[in-house]
């Protein structure tokens, strides 16, 4: 005889009630006590670790849990590259995929919220009592896909290259650009290339395959090909807002000499021959 889903659910519910009756414990105080004790244990462990860290380390000397922080925080730095903890690498990389300003909200709010709603709604839309993995192809494939995509995103986020000025300069990137662009004999331009690598321009712009391409900033590999001249680039970089660019910060603080170097570099960047 066929059993209707309703009857089947009633039977499950009845059995559940009987189970609770027989061997169940109420949430309060049993489970609450359990959780409270466990939370306190975790907090106590953290406090103990902090105390060990503080008393075994001594200023710059590392103890068993590492040294104290000795450097002052610098709120004005633009060279700092923020990176999340490893368990947020997948979100971090999602943000990199949606790097155009109009789509950032998708990566930061849209997709995570959608997934959370799906997760919260799970008990309401997945009401089949079937437990065997082999009989739940849709749920199984969905779960595997979620795990794989989070794994891949975490991996990509962990290995994502930052356009770190010091790294680019150490590997001789600016000199390579000078060779490729044919301005190696223009000393001012080569110094400008180094400044360009150092000044965080590559956090937004790309140049000969380096950099991030964020916030709609254009590739600057052949920005000099337009023939707008050194003076234009100087004025642009020192105050981009006057050209309607409110995304890029003003680099006037670099000073006239450095701005000349940067502008000479930009003007000499006419695309590889
Ligand atoms: C916060 C992101 C950001 C940073 C950092 C940044 N820029 Fe920009 N820059 C932009 C954006 C966005 C545009 C395009 C604005 C537009 O199209 O109106 C732009 C445009 C430019 C242009 C004009 C390109 C053209 O063809 O008109 C130049 C030149 C330029 N940037 C140079 C630099 C240099 C040099 C640095 C570093 C000293 C730098 N930028 C740092 C975001 C940035």
Tab-separated table of C-alpha atoms and ligand atoms in Angstrom:
chain	number	residue	atom	x	y	z
A	1	UNK	CA	0.000	0.000	0.000
A	2	UNK	CA	1.355	3.401	-0.936
A	3	UNK	CA	2.016	5.742	1.951
A	4	UNK	CA	1.340	9.391	1.327
A	5	UNK	CA	4.121	11.859	2.176
A	6	UNK	CA	1.900	13.387	4.827
A	7	UNK	CA	1.351	10.078	6.606
A	8	UNK	CA	5.013	9.271	6.310
A	9	UNK	CA	5.988	12.598	7.877
A	10	UNK	CA	3.490	12.025	10.687
A	11	UNK	CA	5.034	8.627	11.353
A	12	UNK	CA	8.498	10.189	11.473
A	13	UNK	CA	7.283	12.872	13.827
A	14	UNK	CA	5.662	10.309	16.123
A	15	UNK	CA	8.813	8.227	16.241
A	16	UNK	CA	10.855	11.314	16.966
A	17	UNK	CA	8.573	12.290	19.846
A	18	UNK	CA	8.873	8.776	21.279
A	19	UNK	CA	12.650	8.919	21.012
A	20	UNK	CA	12.716	12.234	22.852
A	21	UNK	CA	10.391	10.829	25.502
A	22	UNK	CA	12.604	7.814	26.022
A	23	UNK	CA	16.131	9.210	25.944
A	24	UNK	CA	15.941	12.939	25.266
A	25	UNK	CA	17.263	15.709	27.443
A	26	UNK	CA	15.832	19.193	27.412
A	27	UNK	CA	17.828	21.966	25.782
A	28	UNK	CA	17.776	23.944	29.014
A	29	UNK	CA	19.758	23.354	31.151
A	30	UNK	CA	21.638	20.383	29.605
A	31	UNK	CA	22.730	21.624	26.190
A	32	UNK	CA	23.135	25.202	27.427
A	33	UNK	CA	25.430	24.018	30.218
A	34	UNK	CA	27.422	21.951	27.737
A	35	UNK	CA	27.950	24.885	25.376
A	36	UNK	CA	28.732	27.329	28.154
A	37	UNK	CA	31.433	25.096	29.630
A	38	UNK	CA	32.982	24.504	26.200
A	39	UNK	CA	32.981	28.238	25.378
A	40	UNK	CA	34.641	29.026	28.697
A	41	UNK	CA	37.306	26.379	28.035
A	42	UNK	CA	38.067	27.961	24.639
A	43	UNK	CA	38.294	31.455	26.167
A	44	UNK	CA	40.536	30.126	28.960
A	45	UNK	CA	42.897	28.514	26.409
A	46	UNK	CA	43.148	31.805	24.506
A	47	UNK	CA	43.881	33.716	27.728
A	48	UNK	CA	46.553	31.189	28.740
A	49	UNK	CA	48.193	31.422	25.287
A	50	UNK	CA	48.154	35.235	25.477
A	51	UNK	CA	49.769	35.161	28.927
A	52	UNK	CA	52.450	32.684	27.774
A	53	UNK	CA	53.113	34.860	24.695
A	54	UNK	CA	53.412	38.010	26.750
A	55	UNK	CA	55.717	36.613	29.443
A	56	UNK	CA	58.014	34.367	27.364
A	57	UNK	CA	58.673	37.054	24.723
A	58	UNK	CA	60.606	40.115	25.739
A	59	UNK	CA	60.332	43.131	23.494
A	60	UNK	CA	62.074	42.224	20.243
A	61	UNK	CA	63.098	38.784	21.540
A	62	UNK	CA	60.787	36.046	20.293
A	63	UNK	CA	59.416	33.727	22.977
A	64	UNK	CA	57.901	30.348	22.161
A	65	UNK	CA	54.855	32.033	20.614
A	66	UNK	CA	56.607	34.787	18.646
A	67	UNK	CA	57.781	38.324	19.410
A	68	UNK	CA	55.774	41.310	20.575
A	69	UNK	CA	54.667	43.749	17.968
A	70	UNK	CA	57.230	46.510	18.155
A	71	UNK	CA	56.616	48.606	15.040
A	72	UNK	CA	54.210	51.489	15.380
A	73	UNK	CA	51.157	51.178	13.172
A	74	UNK	CA	51.356	53.637	10.262
A	75	UNK	CA	47.879	54.841	9.316
A	76	UNK	CA	49.259	56.768	6.320
A	77	UNK	CA	50.892	53.849	4.520
A	78	UNK	CA	49.891	53.125	0.934
A	79	UNK	CA	52.357	50.255	0.497
A	80	UNK	CA	50.491	47.896	2.832
A	81	UNK	CA	48.797	45.047	1.034
A	82	UNK	CA	45.825	43.845	3.083
A	83	UNK	CA	45.195	40.117	3.053
A	84	UNK	CA	42.463	38.214	4.856
A	85	UNK	CA	42.856	35.127	7.012
A	86	UNK	CA	43.082	31.928	4.977
A	87	UNK	CA	39.462	30.889	5.557
A	88	UNK	CA	38.330	34.050	3.782
A	89	UNK	CA	40.569	33.569	0.741
A	90	UNK	CA	37.618	32.302	-1.289
A	91	UNK	CA	35.650	35.516	-0.643
A	92	UNK	CA	38.815	37.521	-1.229
A	93	UNK	CA	39.258	35.916	-4.631
A	94	UNK	CA	35.576	36.295	-5.482
A	95	UNK	CA	36.106	40.014	-5.028
A	96	UNK	CA	39.006	39.883	-7.474
A	97	UNK	CA	36.830	38.225	-10.077
A	98	UNK	CA	34.267	41.032	-9.809
A	99	UNK	CA	36.713	43.877	-10.060
A	100	UNK	CA	34.664	46.266	-12.190
A	101	UNK	CA	33.078	48.901	-9.950
A	102	UNK	CA	29.517	48.104	-11.066
A	103	UNK	CA	29.896	44.406	-10.259
A	104	UNK	CA	31.778	44.604	-6.944
A	105	UNK	CA	28.471	44.503	-5.065
A	106	UNK	CA	27.799	41.073	-6.657
A	107	UNK	CA	30.999	39.600	-5.220
A	108	UNK	CA	30.743	41.253	-1.814
A	109	UNK	CA	27.012	41.102	-1.099
A	110	UNK	CA	25.115	39.401	-3.916
A	111	UNK	CA	26.614	35.930	-4.184
A	112	UNK	CA	27.433	35.385	-0.467
A	113	UNK	CA	23.925	36.519	0.545
A	114	UNK	CA	22.303	34.313	-2.070
A	115	UNK	CA	24.284	31.292	-0.832
A	116	UNK	CA	23.383	32.082	2.793
A	117	UNK	CA	19.687	32.313	1.946
A	118	UNK	CA	19.920	28.981	0.117
A	119	UNK	CA	21.609	27.469	3.167
A	120	UNK	CA	19.100	28.892	5.660
A	121	UNK	CA	16.231	27.773	3.435
A	122	UNK	CA	17.586	24.237	3.050
A	123	UNK	CA	15.263	22.608	5.641
A	124	UNK	CA	12.275	24.254	3.959
A	125	UNK	CA	12.880	23.264	0.349
A	126	UNK	CA	14.667	19.962	0.821
A	127	UNK	CA	11.998	17.957	2.607
A	128	UNK	CA	12.625	14.452	1.361
A	129	UNK	CA	13.585	12.105	4.198
A	130	UNK	CA	15.998	10.177	1.943
A	131	UNK	CA	19.440	10.049	3.532
A	132	UNK	CA	21.455	7.814	1.218
A	133	UNK	CA	23.950	9.824	-0.803
A	134	UNK	CA	23.491	7.600	-3.868
A	135	UNK	CA	19.794	8.444	-3.978
A	136	UNK	CA	20.310	12.177	-3.721
A	137	UNK	CA	22.157	13.043	-6.963
A	138	UNK	CA	21.189	16.727	-7.068
A	139	UNK	CA	22.181	17.454	-3.466
A	140	UNK	CA	25.360	15.391	-3.819
A	141	UNK	CA	26.491	17.118	-7.007
A	142	UNK	CA	25.641	20.531	-5.515
A	143	UNK	CA	27.662	19.778	-2.386
A	144	UNK	CA	30.649	18.527	-4.399
A	145	UNK	CA	30.516	21.622	-6.625
A	146	UNK	CA	30.415	23.924	-3.587
A	147	UNK	CA	33.407	22.183	-2.006
A	148	UNK	CA	35.387	22.232	-5.276
A	149	UNK	CA	34.649	25.866	-6.037
A	150	UNK	CA	35.480	26.979	-2.504
A	151	UNK	CA	38.686	24.926	-2.692
A	152	UNK	CA	39.704	26.429	-6.026
A	153	UNK	CA	38.860	29.978	-4.895
A	154	UNK	CA	40.804	29.457	-1.656
A	155	UNK	CA	43.793	28.189	-3.634
A	156	UNK	CA	43.619	31.074	-6.112
A	157	UNK	CA	43.275	33.562	-3.256
A	158	UNK	CA	46.244	32.066	-1.417
A	159	UNK	CA	48.513	32.191	-4.468
A	160	UNK	CA	47.239	35.487	-5.903
A	161	UNK	CA	50.166	37.716	-6.727
A	162	UNK	CA	50.152	41.199	-5.278
A	163	UNK	CA	51.690	44.011	-7.234
A	164	UNK	CA	54.173	44.696	-4.460
A	165	UNK	CA	56.565	47.481	-5.390
A	166	UNK	CA	59.529	46.008	-3.535
A	167	UNK	CA	58.993	42.652	-5.260
A	168	UNK	CA	58.792	44.192	-8.722
A	169	UNK	CA	61.943	46.233	-8.157
A	170	UNK	CA	63.871	43.289	-6.684
A	171	UNK	CA	63.111	41.218	-9.777
A	172	UNK	CA	64.186	44.038	-12.117
A	173	UNK	CA	60.727	44.572	-13.591
A	174	UNK	CA	61.165	48.335	-14.304
A	175	UNK	CA	64.372	47.643	-16.271
A	176	UNK	CA	62.586	44.930	-18.242
A	177	UNK	CA	59.808	47.403	-19.073
A	178	UNK	CA	62.424	49.911	-20.235
A	179	UNK	CA	63.941	47.304	-22.564
A	180	UNK	CA	60.601	46.191	-23.961
A	181	UNK	CA	59.300	49.721	-24.443
A	182	UNK	CA	62.580	50.980	-25.840
A	183	UNK	CA	63.265	53.768	-23.314
A	184	UNK	CA	66.218	52.085	-21.566
A	185	UNK	CA	68.546	54.996	-22.474
A	186	UNK	CA	66.187	57.568	-20.953
A	187	UNK	CA	67.357	57.642	-17.320
A	188	UNK	CA	64.520	59.842	-16.114
A	189	UNK	CA	61.968	57.450	-17.603
A	190	UNK	CA	63.652	54.409	-16.000
A	191	UNK	CA	63.593	56.141	-12.613
A	192	UNK	CA	59.964	56.979	-13.280
A	193	UNK	CA	59.311	53.280	-13.955
A	194	UNK	CA	60.749	52.436	-10.532
A	195	UNK	CA	58.589	55.099	-8.894
A	196	UNK	CA	55.593	53.742	-10.766
A	197	UNK	CA	56.276	50.250	-9.368
A	198	UNK	CA	56.773	51.669	-5.866
A	199	UNK	CA	53.883	54.093	-5.646
A	200	UNK	CA	50.983	51.645	-5.705
A	201	UNK	CA	49.835	52.547	-9.235
A	202	UNK	CA	49.690	48.817	-10.021
A	203	UNK	CA	47.040	48.277	-7.348
A	204	UNK	CA	44.633	49.699	-9.915
A	205	UNK	CA	46.439	49.832	-13.259
A	206	UNK	CA	48.081	47.088	-15.281
A	207	UNK	CA	51.340	47.518	-17.153
A	208	UNK	CA	52.934	44.923	-19.456
A	209	UNK	CA	51.055	42.133	-17.712
A	210	UNK	CA	51.833	43.267	-14.150
A	211	UNK	CA	49.312	44.756	-11.757
A	212	UNK	CA	45.720	44.181	-10.841
A	213	UNK	CA	43.359	46.137	-13.098
A	214	UNK	CA	40.924	47.361	-10.447
A	215	UNK	CA	38.191	49.989	-10.235
A	216	UNK	CA	38.055	50.454	-13.996
A	217	UNK	CA	41.604	51.810	-14.271
A	218	UNK	CA	42.978	51.392	-17.816
A	219	UNK	CA	46.101	49.492	-18.842
A	220	UNK	CA	48.945	52.003	-19.118
A	221	UNK	CA	51.313	50.001	-21.351
A	222	UNK	CA	50.807	52.359	-24.293
A	223	UNK	CA	49.410	55.393	-22.492
A	224	UNK	CA	52.174	57.545	-24.002
A	225	UNK	CA	51.194	56.652	-27.573
A	226	UNK	CA	48.447	59.296	-27.508
A	227	UNK	CA	51.154	61.980	-27.638
A	228	UNK	CA	49.621	64.086	-24.835
A	229	UNK	CA	53.095	64.906	-23.540
A	230	UNK	CA	54.998	64.985	-20.265
A	231	UNK	CA	53.268	68.111	-18.945
A	232	UNK	CA	49.828	66.597	-19.371
A	233	UNK	CA	50.779	63.439	-17.455
A	234	UNK	CA	52.383	65.520	-14.723
A	235	UNK	CA	49.262	67.540	-14.265
A	236	UNK	CA	47.060	64.438	-14.499
A	237	UNK	CA	48.921	62.411	-11.874
A	238	UNK	CA	49.315	65.359	-9.499
A	239	UNK	CA	45.570	66.028	-9.559
A	240	UNK	CA	43.415	63.469	-11.416
A	241	UNK	CA	40.188	65.029	-10.105
A	242	UNK	CA	40.557	67.999	-12.464
A	243	UNK	CA	40.123	65.492	-15.332
A	244	UNK	CA	37.013	64.034	-13.744
A	245	UNK	CA	38.870	61.088	-12.239
A	246	UNK	CA	37.696	60.811	-8.637
A	247	UNK	CA	38.856	57.228	-8.161
A	248	UNK	CA	42.583	57.760	-8.423
A	249	UNK	CA	44.229	59.605	-5.560
A	250	UNK	CA	46.272	62.778	-6.093
A	251	UNK	CA	49.992	62.146	-6.209
A	252	UNK	CA	50.967	65.790	-5.819
A	253	UNK	CA	52.681	64.900	-2.550
A	254	UNK	CA	55.409	63.057	-4.506
A	255	UNK	CA	56.915	66.434	-5.367
A	256	UNK	CA	57.780	68.093	-8.673
A	257	UNK	CA	60.926	66.064	-9.400
A	258	UNK	CA	59.224	62.705	-8.884
A	259	UNK	CA	56.180	63.785	-10.862
A	260	UNK	CA	58.467	64.677	-13.757
A	261	UNK	CA	60.042	61.226	-13.605
A	262	UNK	CA	56.638	59.517	-13.506
A	263	UNK	CA	55.309	61.651	-16.355
A	264	UNK	CA	58.428	61.033	-18.469
A	265	UNK	CA	57.957	57.311	-17.901
A	266	UNK	CA	54.259	57.467	-18.848
A	267	UNK	CA	55.003	59.542	-21.923
A	268	UNK	CA	57.723	57.060	-22.982
A	269	UNK	CA	55.331	54.113	-22.614
A	270	UNK	CA	54.183	53.695	-26.178
A	271	UNK	CA	53.630	49.952	-26.210
A	272	UNK	CA	56.250	47.259	-26.910
A	273	UNK	CA	57.786	47.345	-30.380
B	1	LIG	C1	42.801	53.770	-6.779
B	1	LIG	C2	43.072	53.337	-8.113
B	1	LIG	C3	44.167	54.046	-8.897
B	1	LIG	C4	45.480	54.218	-8.544
B	1	LIG	C5	46.165	53.765	-7.272
B	1	LIG	C6	46.092	54.895	-9.642
B	1	LIG	N1	45.181	55.126	-10.626
B	1	LIG	FE1	45.556	56.052	-12.399
B	1	LIG	N2	43.583	55.869	-12.915
B	1	LIG	C7	42.641	55.208	-12.165
B	1	LIG	C8	41.380	55.219	-12.907
B	1	LIG	C9	40.076	54.601	-12.442
B	1	LIG	C10	41.629	55.878	-14.123
B	1	LIG	C11	40.657	56.128	-15.285
B	1	LIG	C12	39.763	57.305	-14.988
B	1	LIG	C13	38.907	57.669	-16.156
B	1	LIG	O1	38.886	56.924	-17.136
B	1	LIG	O2	38.311	58.718	-16.064
B	1	LIG	C14	43.033	56.265	-14.091
B	1	LIG	C15	43.648	56.975	-15.127
B	1	LIG	C16	45.003	57.223	-15.172
B	1	LIG	C17	45.675	57.878	-16.277
B	1	LIG	C18	45.011	58.413	-17.519
B	1	LIG	C19	44.968	57.346	-18.554
B	1	LIG	C20	44.457	57.868	-19.862
B	1	LIG	O3	44.758	57.230	-20.873
B	1	LIG	O4	43.766	58.893	-19.854
B	1	LIG	C21	46.998	57.926	-15.969
B	1	LIG	C22	48.103	58.511	-16.815
B	1	LIG	C23	47.161	57.313	-14.675
B	1	LIG	N3	45.935	56.902	-14.218
B	1	LIG	C24	48.370	57.173	-14.026
B	1	LIG	C25	48.519	56.668	-12.733
B	1	LIG	C26	49.766	56.621	-12.024
B	1	LIG	C27	51.103	57.080	-12.584
B	1	LIG	C28	49.505	56.107	-10.791
B	1	LIG	C29	50.486	55.907	-9.618
B	1	LIG	C30	51.320	57.036	-9.262
B	1	LIG	C31	48.089	55.808	-10.744
B	1	LIG	N4	47.521	56.167	-11.950
B	1	LIG	C32	47.444	55.250	-9.663
B	1	LIG	C33	42.799	54.645	-10.930
B	1	LIG	C34	43.992	54.621	-10.216
